[in-house]
Amino acid sequence: MNIVYPIILAVVILLIASMFKILREYERGVIFMLGRFWRVKGPGLIILIPFVQQMVRVDLRTVVMDVPTQDVISLDNVSVEVNAVVYFRVIDPQKAIINVEHYYDATSQLAQTTLRSVLGQHELDEMLASREQLNTDIQSILDSQTDTWGIKVSNVEIKHVDLNESMIRAIAQQAEAERARRAKVIHAMGEMEASEKLLEAAKVLSQQEEAIQLRYLQTLSGLAGENSNTIVFPLPIDILKNLTK
């Protein structure tokens, strides 16, 4: 009998100690009574009835979840590897515990499938140039689908879009060809503008015969000032016409 009483006293103390739970400011407790949902409590001191009530802790802080690298085939049949990060938090602890099993794993799997589905509908150039729009599209889809789980997806950010070496070389060649095309267009535009200015100058010079002679003398003066042993003597076409006459 002397041993029984201390054992009973220890069991009673353990039961009383198990009745009291302390929840932090960012935690909530989903209370079940005989297996049925009762209420959400917290933060602070929570008193539970042993063997009758059970509590599941839920963290309300924002979770930063790294989405593993996904192999995506773009709309123009380019294979890329994409990874992202998702920011979400629990806003309804009751739904997060009752409506879905392991809400973190469920959100992670949903984020992976949504990332592949959304990016597969866009071409590679859009993935590289329109990340903000893609982030918004993925975030809105995740937020709508996780609403029944009591989860709010606040932000999605695509971190990396990795290409294989052959695709990187192809993109570099495309960029080089584009720069060459622009250079040729700019050169052609310069030639066009120069020809227009020369035409205007010819019209002005043709209005007075002495003007072309003054221009001829100015050209000779410029040639004489250069340090060269070779003298180029331009012969105006008008002089040749006079000689032929």
Tab-separated table of C-alpha atoms in Angstrom:
chain	number	residue	atom	x	y	z
A	1	MET	CA	0.000	0.000	0.000
A	2	ASN	CA	2.886	2.328	0.676
A	3	ILE	CA	3.947	2.046	-2.989
A	4	VAL	CA	0.457	2.444	-4.493
A	5	TYR	CA	-0.229	5.864	-3.014
A	6	PRO	CA	2.885	7.537	-4.482
A	7	ILE	CA	2.113	6.023	-7.885
A	8	ILE	CA	-1.466	7.302	-7.792
A	9	LEU	CA	-0.250	10.719	-6.672
A	10	ALA	CA	2.276	10.856	-9.524
A	11	VAL	CA	-0.394	9.895	-12.074
A	12	VAL	CA	-2.714	12.599	-10.730
A	13	ILE	CA	0.039	15.198	-10.915
A	14	LEU	CA	0.836	14.212	-14.520
A	15	LEU	CA	-2.836	14.452	-15.493
A	16	ILE	CA	-3.162	17.864	-13.908
A	17	ALA	CA	0.021	19.022	-15.651
A	18	SER	CA	-1.237	17.759	-18.999
A	19	MET	CA	-4.389	19.854	-18.617
A	20	PHE	CA	-2.499	23.119	-19.003
A	21	LYS	CA	-1.100	24.250	-22.352
A	22	ILE	CA	0.511	27.568	-23.204
A	23	LEU	CA	0.204	28.947	-26.720
A	24	ARG	CA	2.423	31.728	-28.035
A	25	GLU	CA	1.086	34.856	-29.679
A	26	TYR	CA	1.504	33.393	-33.177
A	27	GLU	CA	-0.041	30.012	-32.282
A	28	ARG	CA	-3.611	28.774	-32.141
A	29	GLY	CA	-4.998	25.524	-30.781
A	30	VAL	CA	-7.681	23.548	-32.618
A	31	ILE	CA	-9.585	21.727	-29.845
A	32	PHE	CA	-11.366	18.409	-30.441
A	33	MET	CA	-13.779	16.971	-27.873
A	34	LEU	CA	-14.277	13.220	-28.205
A	35	GLY	CA	-13.068	13.443	-31.804
A	36	ARG	CA	-15.412	16.263	-32.818
A	37	PHE	CA	-14.288	19.825	-33.496
A	38	TRP	CA	-15.094	22.069	-30.570
A	39	ARG	CA	-13.384	25.449	-30.977
A	40	VAL	CA	-10.167	27.337	-31.715
A	41	LYS	CA	-8.356	28.723	-28.682
A	42	GLY	CA	-5.318	30.860	-27.999
A	43	PRO	CA	-3.010	32.514	-27.478
A	44	GLY	CA	-2.271	32.194	-23.756
A	45	LEU	CA	-3.125	29.528	-21.189
A	46	ILE	CA	-5.370	26.689	-22.387
A	47	ILE	CA	-7.005	24.144	-20.060
A	48	LEU	CA	-7.892	20.748	-21.524
A	49	ILE	CA	-9.893	17.878	-20.067
A	50	PRO	CA	-7.625	14.782	-20.114
A	51	PHE	CA	-8.735	11.910	-22.404
A	52	VAL	CA	-11.728	13.973	-23.526
A	53	GLN	CA	-10.152	16.920	-25.334
A	54	GLN	CA	-7.188	16.964	-27.701
A	55	MET	CA	-5.417	19.986	-29.163
A	56	VAL	CA	-3.551	20.502	-32.443
A	57	ARG	CA	-1.159	23.453	-32.614
A	58	VAL	CA	-1.248	25.681	-35.699
A	59	ASP	CA	1.402	28.276	-36.522
A	60	LEU	CA	-0.014	31.510	-38.005
A	61	ARG	CA	3.293	32.993	-39.148
A	62	THR	CA	4.136	33.416	-42.820
A	63	VAL	CA	5.817	30.319	-44.228
A	64	VAL	CA	8.571	30.681	-46.824
A	65	MET	CA	8.408	27.537	-48.953
A	66	ASP	CA	11.037	26.740	-51.557
A	67	VAL	CA	9.511	25.062	-54.599
A	68	PRO	CA	11.921	22.403	-55.943
A	69	THR	CA	13.332	22.775	-59.448
A	70	GLN	CA	10.779	21.761	-62.059
A	71	ASP	CA	11.379	20.621	-65.640
A	72	VAL	CA	9.090	22.708	-67.839
A	73	ILE	CA	8.421	22.506	-71.576
A	74	SER	CA	7.549	25.962	-72.866
A	75	LEU	CA	4.947	26.685	-75.511
A	76	ASP	CA	7.679	26.893	-78.177
A	77	ASN	CA	9.033	23.446	-77.124
A	78	VAL	CA	12.051	24.642	-75.134
A	79	SER	CA	13.093	22.610	-72.085
A	80	VAL	CA	13.924	24.767	-69.048
A	81	GLU	CA	14.437	24.207	-65.331
A	82	VAL	CA	12.509	26.595	-63.094
A	83	ASN	CA	12.358	26.998	-59.335
A	84	ALA	CA	10.394	29.445	-57.212
A	85	VAL	CA	9.538	30.477	-53.666
A	86	VAL	CA	6.018	30.745	-52.212
A	87	TYR	CA	4.954	32.875	-49.239
A	88	PHE	CA	1.782	31.756	-47.451
A	89	ARG	CA	0.216	31.644	-44.001
A	90	VAL	CA	-2.718	30.015	-42.243
A	91	ILE	CA	-5.651	32.379	-41.735
A	92	ASP	CA	-8.248	29.790	-40.646
A	93	PRO	CA	-6.784	27.099	-38.337
A	94	GLN	CA	-10.006	25.078	-38.369
A	95	LYS	CA	-9.950	24.621	-42.174
A	96	ALA	CA	-6.195	24.015	-42.228
A	97	ILE	CA	-6.536	21.055	-39.854
A	98	ILE	CA	-9.917	19.608	-40.833
A	99	ASN	CA	-10.151	20.178	-44.610
A	100	VAL	CA	-6.713	18.957	-45.635
A	101	GLU	CA	-4.115	16.519	-44.352
A	102	HIS	CA	-0.709	18.152	-43.833
A	103	TYR	CA	-1.487	21.537	-45.356
A	104	TYR	CA	2.216	22.338	-45.867
A	105	ASP	CA	2.819	19.266	-48.067
A	106	ALA	CA	-0.447	19.846	-49.907
A	107	THR	CA	0.479	23.459	-50.679
A	108	SER	CA	3.953	22.391	-51.821
A	109	GLN	CA	2.603	19.799	-54.267
A	110	LEU	CA	-0.012	22.232	-55.563
A	111	ALA	CA	2.649	24.913	-56.095
A	112	GLN	CA	4.796	22.509	-58.130
A	113	THR	CA	1.974	21.441	-60.440
A	114	THR	CA	0.711	25.003	-60.846
A	115	LEU	CA	4.211	26.241	-61.709
A	116	ARG	CA	4.565	23.651	-64.476
A	117	SER	CA	1.051	24.254	-65.776
A	118	VAL	CA	1.273	28.051	-65.973
A	119	LEU	CA	4.779	28.262	-67.425
A	120	GLY	CA	3.961	25.570	-69.990
A	121	GLN	CA	1.423	27.958	-71.525
A	122	HIS	CA	4.037	30.629	-72.320
A	123	GLU	CA	6.990	30.889	-74.652
A	124	LEU	CA	10.573	31.180	-73.450
A	125	ASP	CA	10.796	34.905	-74.207
A	126	GLU	CA	7.753	35.536	-72.018
A	127	MET	CA	9.277	33.535	-69.155
A	128	LEU	CA	12.395	35.678	-69.286
A	129	ALA	CA	10.748	39.066	-69.864
A	130	SER	CA	7.393	38.850	-68.056
A	131	ARG	CA	8.231	37.350	-64.676
A	132	GLU	CA	6.077	39.819	-62.755
A	133	GLN	CA	2.973	38.828	-64.696
A	134	LEU	CA	3.767	35.120	-64.331
A	135	ASN	CA	4.258	35.553	-60.579
A	136	THR	CA	0.869	37.230	-60.327
A	137	ASP	CA	-0.853	34.501	-62.351
A	138	ILE	CA	0.625	31.684	-60.251
A	139	GLN	CA	-0.172	33.496	-56.999
A	140	SER	CA	-3.818	34.071	-57.938
A	141	ILE	CA	-4.311	30.409	-58.936
A	142	LEU	CA	-2.705	29.094	-55.741
A	143	ASP	CA	-4.640	31.534	-53.578
A	144	SER	CA	-7.989	30.540	-55.080
A	145	GLN	CA	-7.319	26.796	-54.737
A	146	THR	CA	-5.983	26.974	-51.160
A	147	ASP	CA	-8.813	29.170	-49.915
A	148	THR	CA	-10.818	26.115	-48.833
A	149	TRP	CA	-7.804	25.007	-46.777
A	150	GLY	CA	-7.768	28.239	-44.781
A	151	ILE	CA	-4.474	29.315	-46.385
A	152	LYS	CA	-3.604	32.704	-47.877
A	153	VAL	CA	-0.884	32.757	-50.543
A	154	SER	CA	0.530	36.273	-50.368
A	155	ASN	CA	3.316	36.121	-52.940
A	156	VAL	CA	5.080	33.886	-55.478
A	157	GLU	CA	8.514	34.658	-56.909
A	158	ILE	CA	10.216	32.774	-59.746
A	159	LYS	CA	13.891	32.624	-58.778
A	160	HIS	CA	15.725	30.993	-61.681
A	161	VAL	CA	15.015	29.955	-65.261
A	162	ASP	CA	17.930	27.723	-66.254
A	163	LEU	CA	18.667	26.765	-69.871
A	164	ASN	CA	20.964	24.087	-71.268
A	165	GLU	CA	24.195	25.036	-73.021
A	166	SER	CA	22.877	24.514	-76.560
A	167	MET	CA	19.928	26.823	-75.934
A	168	ILE	CA	22.197	29.467	-74.412
A	169	ARG	CA	24.370	29.400	-77.550
A	170	ALA	CA	21.287	29.634	-79.760
A	171	ILE	CA	20.010	32.659	-77.835
A	172	ALA	CA	23.456	34.293	-78.079
A	173	GLN	CA	23.501	33.753	-81.855
A	174	GLN	CA	19.998	35.181	-82.129
A	175	ALA	CA	21.014	38.272	-80.152
A	176	GLU	CA	24.136	38.714	-82.295
A	177	ALA	CA	22.077	38.448	-85.476
A	178	GLU	CA	19.607	40.982	-84.119
A	179	ARG	CA	22.406	43.443	-83.359
A	180	ALA	CA	23.849	42.949	-86.849
A	181	ARG	CA	20.419	43.575	-88.373
A	182	ARG	CA	20.031	46.799	-86.408
A	183	ALA	CA	23.506	47.948	-87.468
A	184	LYS	CA	22.655	47.376	-91.148
A	185	VAL	CA	19.356	49.226	-90.795
A	186	ILE	CA	21.068	52.167	-89.099
A	187	HIS	CA	23.758	52.243	-91.806
A	188	ALA	CA	21.102	52.187	-94.540
A	189	MET	CA	19.213	55.011	-92.862
A	190	GLY	CA	22.436	57.028	-92.696
A	191	GLU	CA	23.030	56.478	-96.404
A	192	MET	CA	19.481	57.584	-97.139
A	193	GLU	CA	19.848	60.785	-95.119
A	194	ALA	CA	23.259	61.503	-96.699
A	195	SER	CA	21.865	61.066	-100.219
A	196	GLU	CA	19.014	63.459	-99.437
A	197	LYS	CA	21.452	66.091	-98.155
A	198	LEU	CA	23.676	65.653	-101.219
A	199	LEU	CA	20.655	66.115	-103.464
A	200	GLU	CA	19.748	69.332	-101.674
A	201	ALA	CA	23.344	70.573	-101.959
A	202	ALA	CA	23.413	69.781	-105.697
A	203	LYS	CA	20.220	71.758	-106.200
A	204	VAL	CA	21.672	74.744	-104.397
A	205	LEU	CA	24.946	74.629	-106.333
A	206	SER	CA	23.158	74.248	-109.659
A	207	GLN	CA	21.362	77.562	-109.201
A	208	GLN	CA	24.575	79.549	-109.859
A	209	GLU	CA	27.491	78.463	-112.102
A	210	GLU	CA	30.092	80.299	-109.972
A	211	ALA	CA	29.075	78.254	-106.936
A	212	ILE	CA	30.452	75.004	-108.330
A	213	GLN	CA	33.729	76.778	-109.218
A	214	LEU	CA	34.081	78.111	-105.676
A	215	ARG	CA	33.433	74.614	-104.346
A	216	TYR	CA	36.064	73.284	-106.743
A	217	LEU	CA	38.659	75.797	-105.508
A	218	GLN	CA	37.814	75.003	-101.887
A	219	THR	CA	38.409	71.303	-102.560
A	220	LEU	CA	41.820	72.070	-104.125
A	221	SER	CA	42.745	74.197	-101.126
A	222	GLY	CA	41.882	71.332	-98.779
A	223	LEU	CA	43.983	68.865	-100.799
A	224	ALA	CA	46.989	71.203	-100.925
A	225	GLY	CA	47.036	71.530	-97.156
A	226	GLU	CA	47.574	67.805	-96.583
A	227	ASN	CA	51.080	66.343	-96.213
A	228	SER	CA	51.097	64.104	-99.257
A	229	ASN	CA	53.322	63.598	-102.264
A	230	THR	CA	50.353	62.654	-104.423
A	231	ILE	CA	48.106	65.421	-105.699
A	232	VAL	CA	44.635	64.452	-106.822
A	233	PHE	CA	43.384	66.951	-109.376
A	234	PRO	CA	39.614	66.701	-109.691
A	235	LEU	CA	38.313	67.740	-113.083
A	236	PRO	CA	34.773	69.129	-113.062
A	237	ILE	CA	32.374	67.563	-115.489
A	238	ASP	CA	31.287	70.999	-116.721
A	239	ILE	CA	34.817	71.684	-118.070
A	240	LEU	CA	34.734	68.459	-120.018
A	241	LYS	CA	31.415	69.444	-121.511
A	242	ASN	CA	32.880	72.773	-122.654
A	243	LEU	CA	35.856	71.019	-124.193
A	244	THR	CA	33.681	68.613	-126.117
A	245	LYS	CA	31.714	71.508	-127.520
